[in-house]
Coordinates of N, CA and C in Angstrom, one line a residue:
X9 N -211.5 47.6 128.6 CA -210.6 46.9 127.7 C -210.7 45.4 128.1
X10 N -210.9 45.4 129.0 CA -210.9 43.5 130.3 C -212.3 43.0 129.4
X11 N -212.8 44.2 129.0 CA -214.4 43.6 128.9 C -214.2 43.0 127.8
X12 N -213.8 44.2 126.7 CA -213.4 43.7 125.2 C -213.3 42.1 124.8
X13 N -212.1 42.3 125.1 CA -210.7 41.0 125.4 C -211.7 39.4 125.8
X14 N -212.9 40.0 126.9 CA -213.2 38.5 127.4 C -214.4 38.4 126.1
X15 N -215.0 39.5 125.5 CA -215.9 39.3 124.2 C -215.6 38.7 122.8
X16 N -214.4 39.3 122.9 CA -213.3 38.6 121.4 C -213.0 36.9 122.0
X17 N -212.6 36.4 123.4 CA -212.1 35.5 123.5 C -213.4 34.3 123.5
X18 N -214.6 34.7 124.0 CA -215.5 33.8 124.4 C -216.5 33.5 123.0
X19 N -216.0 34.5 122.0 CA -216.6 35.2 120.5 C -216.0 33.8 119.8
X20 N -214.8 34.1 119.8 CA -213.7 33.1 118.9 C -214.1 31.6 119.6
X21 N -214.3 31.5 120.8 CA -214.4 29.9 121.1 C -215.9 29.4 121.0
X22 N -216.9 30.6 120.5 CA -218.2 30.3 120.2 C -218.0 30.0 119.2
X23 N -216.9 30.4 117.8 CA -216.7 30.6 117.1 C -216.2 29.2 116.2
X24 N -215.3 28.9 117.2 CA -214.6 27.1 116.7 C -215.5 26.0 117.1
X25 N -216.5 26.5 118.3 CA -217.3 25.4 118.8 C -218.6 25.1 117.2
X26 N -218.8 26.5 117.0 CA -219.8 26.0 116.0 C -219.5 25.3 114.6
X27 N -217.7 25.9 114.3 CA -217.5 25.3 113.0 C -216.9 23.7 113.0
X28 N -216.7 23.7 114.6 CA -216.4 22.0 114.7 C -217.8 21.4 114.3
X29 N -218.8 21.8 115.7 CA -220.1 20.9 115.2 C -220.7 20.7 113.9
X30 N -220.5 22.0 113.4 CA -221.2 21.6 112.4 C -220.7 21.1 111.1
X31 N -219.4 20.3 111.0 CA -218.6 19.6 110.7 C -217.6 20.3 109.4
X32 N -217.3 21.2 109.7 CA -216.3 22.1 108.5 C -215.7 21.3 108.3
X33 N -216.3 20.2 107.2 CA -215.3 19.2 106.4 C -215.1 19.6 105.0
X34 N -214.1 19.0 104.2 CA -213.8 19.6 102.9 C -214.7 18.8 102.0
X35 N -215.0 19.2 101.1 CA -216.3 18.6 100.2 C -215.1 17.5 99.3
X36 N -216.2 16.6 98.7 CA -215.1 16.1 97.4 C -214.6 16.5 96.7
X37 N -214.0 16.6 95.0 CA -213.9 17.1 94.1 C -215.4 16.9 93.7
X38 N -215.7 17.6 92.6 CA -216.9 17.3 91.7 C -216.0 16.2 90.9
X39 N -217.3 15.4 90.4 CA -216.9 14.5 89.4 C -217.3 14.9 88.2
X40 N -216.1 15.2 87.3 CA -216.6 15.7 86.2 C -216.9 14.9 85.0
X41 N -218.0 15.0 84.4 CA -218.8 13.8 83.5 C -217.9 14.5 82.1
X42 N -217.5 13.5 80.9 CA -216.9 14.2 80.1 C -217.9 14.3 78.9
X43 N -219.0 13.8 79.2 CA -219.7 14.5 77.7 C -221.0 15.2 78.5
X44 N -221.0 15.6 79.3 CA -221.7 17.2 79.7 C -220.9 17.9 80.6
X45 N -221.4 19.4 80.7 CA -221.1 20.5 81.5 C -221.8 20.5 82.4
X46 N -223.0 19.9 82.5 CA -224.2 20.3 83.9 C -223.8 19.6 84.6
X47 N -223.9 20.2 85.8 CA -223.6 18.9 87.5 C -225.1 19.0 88.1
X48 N -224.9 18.3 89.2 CA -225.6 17.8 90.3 C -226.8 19.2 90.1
X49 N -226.4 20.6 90.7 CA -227.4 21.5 91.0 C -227.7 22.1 90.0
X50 N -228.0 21.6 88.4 CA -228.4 21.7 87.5 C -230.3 21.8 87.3
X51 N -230.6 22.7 86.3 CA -231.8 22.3 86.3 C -231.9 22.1 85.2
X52 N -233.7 21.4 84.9 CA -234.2 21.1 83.5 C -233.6 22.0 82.4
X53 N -234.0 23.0 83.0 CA -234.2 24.6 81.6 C -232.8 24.6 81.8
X54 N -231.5 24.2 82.4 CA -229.8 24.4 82.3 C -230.1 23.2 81.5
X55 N -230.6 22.4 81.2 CA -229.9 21.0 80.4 C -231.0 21.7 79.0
X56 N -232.0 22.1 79.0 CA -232.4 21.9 77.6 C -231.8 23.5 77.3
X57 N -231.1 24.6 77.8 CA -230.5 25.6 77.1 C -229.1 25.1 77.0
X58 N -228.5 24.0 77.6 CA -227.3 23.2 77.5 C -227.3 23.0 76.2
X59 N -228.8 21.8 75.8 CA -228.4 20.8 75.0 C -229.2 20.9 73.6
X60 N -230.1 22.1 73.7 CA -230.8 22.4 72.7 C -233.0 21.6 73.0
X61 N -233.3 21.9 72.2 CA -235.3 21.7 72.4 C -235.2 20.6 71.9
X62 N -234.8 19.8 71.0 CA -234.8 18.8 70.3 C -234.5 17.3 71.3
X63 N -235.4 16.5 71.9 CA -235.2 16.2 73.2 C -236.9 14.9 73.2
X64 N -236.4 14.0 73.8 CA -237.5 12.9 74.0 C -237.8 12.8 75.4
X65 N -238.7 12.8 76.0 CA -238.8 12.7 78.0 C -239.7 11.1 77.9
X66 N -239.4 10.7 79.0 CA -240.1 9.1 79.5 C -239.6 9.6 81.2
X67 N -240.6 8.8 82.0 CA -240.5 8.4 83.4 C -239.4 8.2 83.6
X68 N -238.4 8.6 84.6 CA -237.4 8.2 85.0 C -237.2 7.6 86.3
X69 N -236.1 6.2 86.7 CA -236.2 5.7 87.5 C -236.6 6.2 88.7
X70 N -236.5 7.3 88.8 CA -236.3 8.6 89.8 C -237.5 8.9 90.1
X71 N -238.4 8.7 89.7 CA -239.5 9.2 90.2 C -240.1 10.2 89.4
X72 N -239.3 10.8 88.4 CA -239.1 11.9 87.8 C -239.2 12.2 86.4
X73 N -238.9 13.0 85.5 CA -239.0 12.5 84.4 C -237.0 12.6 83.4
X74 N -236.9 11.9 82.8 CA -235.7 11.7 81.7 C -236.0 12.3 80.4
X75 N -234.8 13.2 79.9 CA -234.7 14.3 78.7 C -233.8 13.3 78.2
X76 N -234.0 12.8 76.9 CA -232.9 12.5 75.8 C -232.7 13.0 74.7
X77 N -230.8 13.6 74.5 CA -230.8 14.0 73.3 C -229.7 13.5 73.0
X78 N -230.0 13.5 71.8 CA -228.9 13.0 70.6 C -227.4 13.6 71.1
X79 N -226.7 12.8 71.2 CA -225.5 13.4 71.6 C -223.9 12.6 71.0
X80 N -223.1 13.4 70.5 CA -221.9 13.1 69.5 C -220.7 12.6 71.0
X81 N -220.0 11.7 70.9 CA -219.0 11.6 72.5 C -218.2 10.8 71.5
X82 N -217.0 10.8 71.7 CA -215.8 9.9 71.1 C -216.1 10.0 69.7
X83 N -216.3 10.4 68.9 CA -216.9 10.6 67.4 C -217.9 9.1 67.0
X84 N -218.6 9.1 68.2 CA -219.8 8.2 68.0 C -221.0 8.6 68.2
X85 N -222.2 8.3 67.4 CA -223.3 8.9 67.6 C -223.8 8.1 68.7
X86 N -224.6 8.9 69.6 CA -225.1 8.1 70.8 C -226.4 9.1 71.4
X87 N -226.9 9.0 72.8 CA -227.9 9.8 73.2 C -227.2 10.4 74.4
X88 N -227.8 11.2 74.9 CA -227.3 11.6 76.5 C -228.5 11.7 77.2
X89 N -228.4 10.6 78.2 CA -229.9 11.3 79.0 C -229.6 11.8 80.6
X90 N -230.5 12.5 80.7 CA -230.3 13.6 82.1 C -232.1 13.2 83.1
X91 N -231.8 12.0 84.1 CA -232.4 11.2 84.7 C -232.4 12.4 86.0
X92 N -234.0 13.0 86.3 CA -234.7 13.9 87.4 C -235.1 12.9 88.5
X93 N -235.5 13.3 89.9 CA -236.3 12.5 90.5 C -237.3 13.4 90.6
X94 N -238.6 13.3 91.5 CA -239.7 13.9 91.4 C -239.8 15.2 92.1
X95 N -238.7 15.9 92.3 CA -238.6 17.1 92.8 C -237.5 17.8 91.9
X96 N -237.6 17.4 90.5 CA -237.1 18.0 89.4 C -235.4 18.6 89.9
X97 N -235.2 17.4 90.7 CA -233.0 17.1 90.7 C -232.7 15.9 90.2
X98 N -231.3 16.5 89.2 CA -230.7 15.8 88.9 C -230.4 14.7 88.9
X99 N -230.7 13.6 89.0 CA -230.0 12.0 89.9 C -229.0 11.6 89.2
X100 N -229.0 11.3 87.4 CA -228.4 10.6 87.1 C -228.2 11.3 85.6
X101 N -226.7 10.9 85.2 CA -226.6 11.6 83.4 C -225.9 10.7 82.9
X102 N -226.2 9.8 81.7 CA -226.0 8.6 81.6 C -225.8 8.8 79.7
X103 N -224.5 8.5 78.9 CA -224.7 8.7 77.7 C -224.4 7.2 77.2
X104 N -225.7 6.8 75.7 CA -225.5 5.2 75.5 C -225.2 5.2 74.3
X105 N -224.9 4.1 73.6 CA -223.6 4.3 72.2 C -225.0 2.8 71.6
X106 N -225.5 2.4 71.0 CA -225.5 1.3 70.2 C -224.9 1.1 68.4
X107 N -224.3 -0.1 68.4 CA -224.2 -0.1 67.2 C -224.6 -1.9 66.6
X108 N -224.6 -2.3 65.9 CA -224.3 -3.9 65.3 C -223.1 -4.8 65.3
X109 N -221.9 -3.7 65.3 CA -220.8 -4.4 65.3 C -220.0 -4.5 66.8
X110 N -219.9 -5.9 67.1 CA -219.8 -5.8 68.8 C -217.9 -5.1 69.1
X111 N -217.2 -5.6 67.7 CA -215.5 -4.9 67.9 C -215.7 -3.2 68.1
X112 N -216.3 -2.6 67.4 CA -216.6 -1.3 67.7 C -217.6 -0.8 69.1
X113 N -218.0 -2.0 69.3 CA -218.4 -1.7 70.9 C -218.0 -2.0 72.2
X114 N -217.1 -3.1 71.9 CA -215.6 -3.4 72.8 C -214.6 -2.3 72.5
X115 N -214.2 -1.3 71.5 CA -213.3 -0.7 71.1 C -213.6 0.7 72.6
X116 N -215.4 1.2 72.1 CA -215.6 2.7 73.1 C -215.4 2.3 73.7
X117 N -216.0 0.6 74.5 CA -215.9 0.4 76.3 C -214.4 0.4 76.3
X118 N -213.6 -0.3 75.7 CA -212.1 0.2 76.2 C -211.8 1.4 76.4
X119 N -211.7 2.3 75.0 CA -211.6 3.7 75.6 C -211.8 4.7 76.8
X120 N -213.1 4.2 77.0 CA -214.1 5.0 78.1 C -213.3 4.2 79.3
X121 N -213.3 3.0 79.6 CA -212.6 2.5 80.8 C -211.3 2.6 80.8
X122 N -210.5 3.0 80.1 CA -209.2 3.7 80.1 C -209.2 5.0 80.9
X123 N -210.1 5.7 80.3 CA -210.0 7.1 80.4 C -210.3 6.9 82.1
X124 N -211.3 6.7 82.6 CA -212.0 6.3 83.8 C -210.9 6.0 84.6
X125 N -210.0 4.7 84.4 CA -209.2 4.3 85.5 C -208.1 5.2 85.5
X126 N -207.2 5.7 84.2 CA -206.5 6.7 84.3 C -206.9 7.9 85.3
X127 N -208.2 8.3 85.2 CA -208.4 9.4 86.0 C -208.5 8.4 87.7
X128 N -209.4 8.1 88.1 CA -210.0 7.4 89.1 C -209.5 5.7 89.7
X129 N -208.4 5.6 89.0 CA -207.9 4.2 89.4 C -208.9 2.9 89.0
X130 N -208.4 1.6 89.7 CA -209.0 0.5 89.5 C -210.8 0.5 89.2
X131 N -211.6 -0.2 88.9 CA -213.0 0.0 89.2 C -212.9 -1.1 90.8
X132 N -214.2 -0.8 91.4 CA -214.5 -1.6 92.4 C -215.3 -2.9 92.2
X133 N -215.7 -3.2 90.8 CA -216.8 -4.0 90.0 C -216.3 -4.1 89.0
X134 N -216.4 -5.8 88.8 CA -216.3 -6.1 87.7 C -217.3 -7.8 87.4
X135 N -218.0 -7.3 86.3 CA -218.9 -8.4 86.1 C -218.8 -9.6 85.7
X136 N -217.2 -9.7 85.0 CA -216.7 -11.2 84.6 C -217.6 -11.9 83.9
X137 N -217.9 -11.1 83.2 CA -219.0 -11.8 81.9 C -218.9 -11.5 80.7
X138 N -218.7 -12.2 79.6 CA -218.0 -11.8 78.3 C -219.3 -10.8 77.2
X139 N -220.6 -11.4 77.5 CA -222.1 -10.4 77.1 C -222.3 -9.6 77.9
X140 N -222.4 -9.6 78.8 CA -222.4 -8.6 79.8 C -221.7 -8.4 80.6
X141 N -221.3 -6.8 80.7 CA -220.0 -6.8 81.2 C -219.9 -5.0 81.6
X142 N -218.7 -5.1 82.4 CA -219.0 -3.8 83.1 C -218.2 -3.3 84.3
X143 N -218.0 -2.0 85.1 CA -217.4 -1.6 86.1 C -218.2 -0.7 86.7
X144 N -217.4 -0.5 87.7 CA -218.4 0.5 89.2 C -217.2 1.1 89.5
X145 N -217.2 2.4 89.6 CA -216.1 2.7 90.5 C -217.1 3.8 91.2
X146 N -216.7 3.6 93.2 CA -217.5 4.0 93.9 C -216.6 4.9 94.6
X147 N -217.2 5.9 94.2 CA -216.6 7.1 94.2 C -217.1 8.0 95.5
X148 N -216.7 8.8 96.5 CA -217.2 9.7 97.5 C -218.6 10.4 97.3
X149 N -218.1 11.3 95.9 CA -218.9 12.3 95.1 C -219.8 11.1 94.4
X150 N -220.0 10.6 94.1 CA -221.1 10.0 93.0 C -220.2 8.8 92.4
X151 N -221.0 8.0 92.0 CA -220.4 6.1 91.6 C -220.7 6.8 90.1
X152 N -219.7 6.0 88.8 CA -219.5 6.1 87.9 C -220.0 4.7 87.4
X153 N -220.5 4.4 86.5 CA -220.8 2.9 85.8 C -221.0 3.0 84.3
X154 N -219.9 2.1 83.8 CA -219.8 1.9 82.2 C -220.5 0.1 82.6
X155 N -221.3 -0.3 81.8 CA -221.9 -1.4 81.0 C -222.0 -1.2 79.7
X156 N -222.3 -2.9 79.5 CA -222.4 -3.1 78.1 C -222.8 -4.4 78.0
X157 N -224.0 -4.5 77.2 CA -225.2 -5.6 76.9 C -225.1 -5.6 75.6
X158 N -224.7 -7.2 75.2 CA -224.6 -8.1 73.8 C -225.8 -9.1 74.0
X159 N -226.8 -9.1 72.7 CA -227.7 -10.3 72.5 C -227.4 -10.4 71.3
X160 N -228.4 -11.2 70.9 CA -228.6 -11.2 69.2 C -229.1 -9.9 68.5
X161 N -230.1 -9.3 69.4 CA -230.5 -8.4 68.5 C -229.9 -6.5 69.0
X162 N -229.0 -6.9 70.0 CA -229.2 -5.5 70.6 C -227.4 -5.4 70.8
X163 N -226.6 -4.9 71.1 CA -225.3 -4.2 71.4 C -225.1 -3.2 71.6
X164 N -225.1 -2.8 73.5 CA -225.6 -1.4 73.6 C -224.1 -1.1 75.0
X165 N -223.9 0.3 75.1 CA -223.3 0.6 76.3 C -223.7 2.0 77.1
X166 N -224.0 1.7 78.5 CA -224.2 2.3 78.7 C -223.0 3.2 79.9
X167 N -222.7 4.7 79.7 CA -221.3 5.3 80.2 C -222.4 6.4 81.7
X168 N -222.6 5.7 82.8 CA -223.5 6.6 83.8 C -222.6 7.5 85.1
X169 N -223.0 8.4 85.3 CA -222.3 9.4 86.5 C -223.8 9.5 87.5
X170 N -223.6 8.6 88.4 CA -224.7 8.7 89.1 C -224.6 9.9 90.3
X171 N -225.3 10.8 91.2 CA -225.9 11.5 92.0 C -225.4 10.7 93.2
X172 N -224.4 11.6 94.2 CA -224.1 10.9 95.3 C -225.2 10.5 96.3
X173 N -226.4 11.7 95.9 CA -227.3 10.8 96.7 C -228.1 9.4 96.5
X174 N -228.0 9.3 95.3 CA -228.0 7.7 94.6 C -227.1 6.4 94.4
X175 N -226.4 6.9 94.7 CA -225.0 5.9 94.6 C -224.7 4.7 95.9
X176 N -224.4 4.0 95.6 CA -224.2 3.1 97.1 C -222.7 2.9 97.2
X177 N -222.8 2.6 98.5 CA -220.9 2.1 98.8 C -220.7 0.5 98.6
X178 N -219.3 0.3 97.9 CA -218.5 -0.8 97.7 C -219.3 -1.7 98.7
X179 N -219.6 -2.9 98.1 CA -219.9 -4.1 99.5 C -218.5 -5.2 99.3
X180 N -218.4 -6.0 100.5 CA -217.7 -6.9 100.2 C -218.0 -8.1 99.8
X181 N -217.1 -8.6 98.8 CA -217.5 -9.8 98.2 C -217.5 -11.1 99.1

């Protein structure tokens, strides 16, 4: 019984020694993107049975390659693209809106940065530029970035949920 007792006791303190080291920390929330269902451990064939075959690929920043499809968000036509690195993960899912009329493209960036701060508070970034313009909010789980680029010929926004392993932390100004 002496023997038991010293197996259970020296069991349990192997036991807390390993879940300390190996840092039994609580994970973040996931960040949930609101115009897809795929996360982070998603794969290709989960985004093209997601989002249907109908779909454009180009090199992505990642090393990797980028799926774009046509995709409906706020009842605006836009794309959604789903940015791989070269070991075919996820990095980045990024949906862009263009239109001609820049009030209707100040109207989504409000919306979308409403929604954003309401969930997630203040952004950490702000570009203070009336053509270009934009927020960062730097998140644990993954940085969130709404932009938006006015020229003559182009009026575009882009709404991105970046990959915590891509994301960087807040610098100070």
């Amino acid at each position: 019984m002496k023997h038991l007792r010293t197996f259970f006791s020296v069991s349990l303190i192997l036991v807390l020694a390993a879940t300390t080291l190996t840092g039994c920390k609580k994970q973040p929330p996931a960040v949930e993107c609101p115009f897809t269902k795929m996360t982070w451990e998603n794969s290709v064939d989960d985004v093209i049975a997601e989002e249907g075959d109908d779909y454009t690929t180009y090199e992505s920043i990642y090393n990797g390659t980028t799926y774009e499809f046509a995709k409906n968000y706020l009842d605006q036509e836009g794309t959604v693209k789903y940015m791989f690195d070269d070991n075919d993960k996820l990095m980045c899912v990024a949906w862009t809106y263009g239109t001609d009329e820049e009030k209707a493209l100040k109207d989504v960036y409000d919306k979308i940065h409403q929604d954003v701060e309401d969930t997630y508070g203040e952004s950490g970034y702000d570009s203070e530029n009336q053509t270009n313009y934009g927020d960062v909010w730097y998140l644990e789980n993954g940085n969130i970035l709404l932009m938006v680029v006015t020229t003559e010929t182009q009026k575009a926004l882009q709404y991105s949920y970046l990959n915590p392993e891509v994301s960087t932390k807040e610098t100070e100004n």
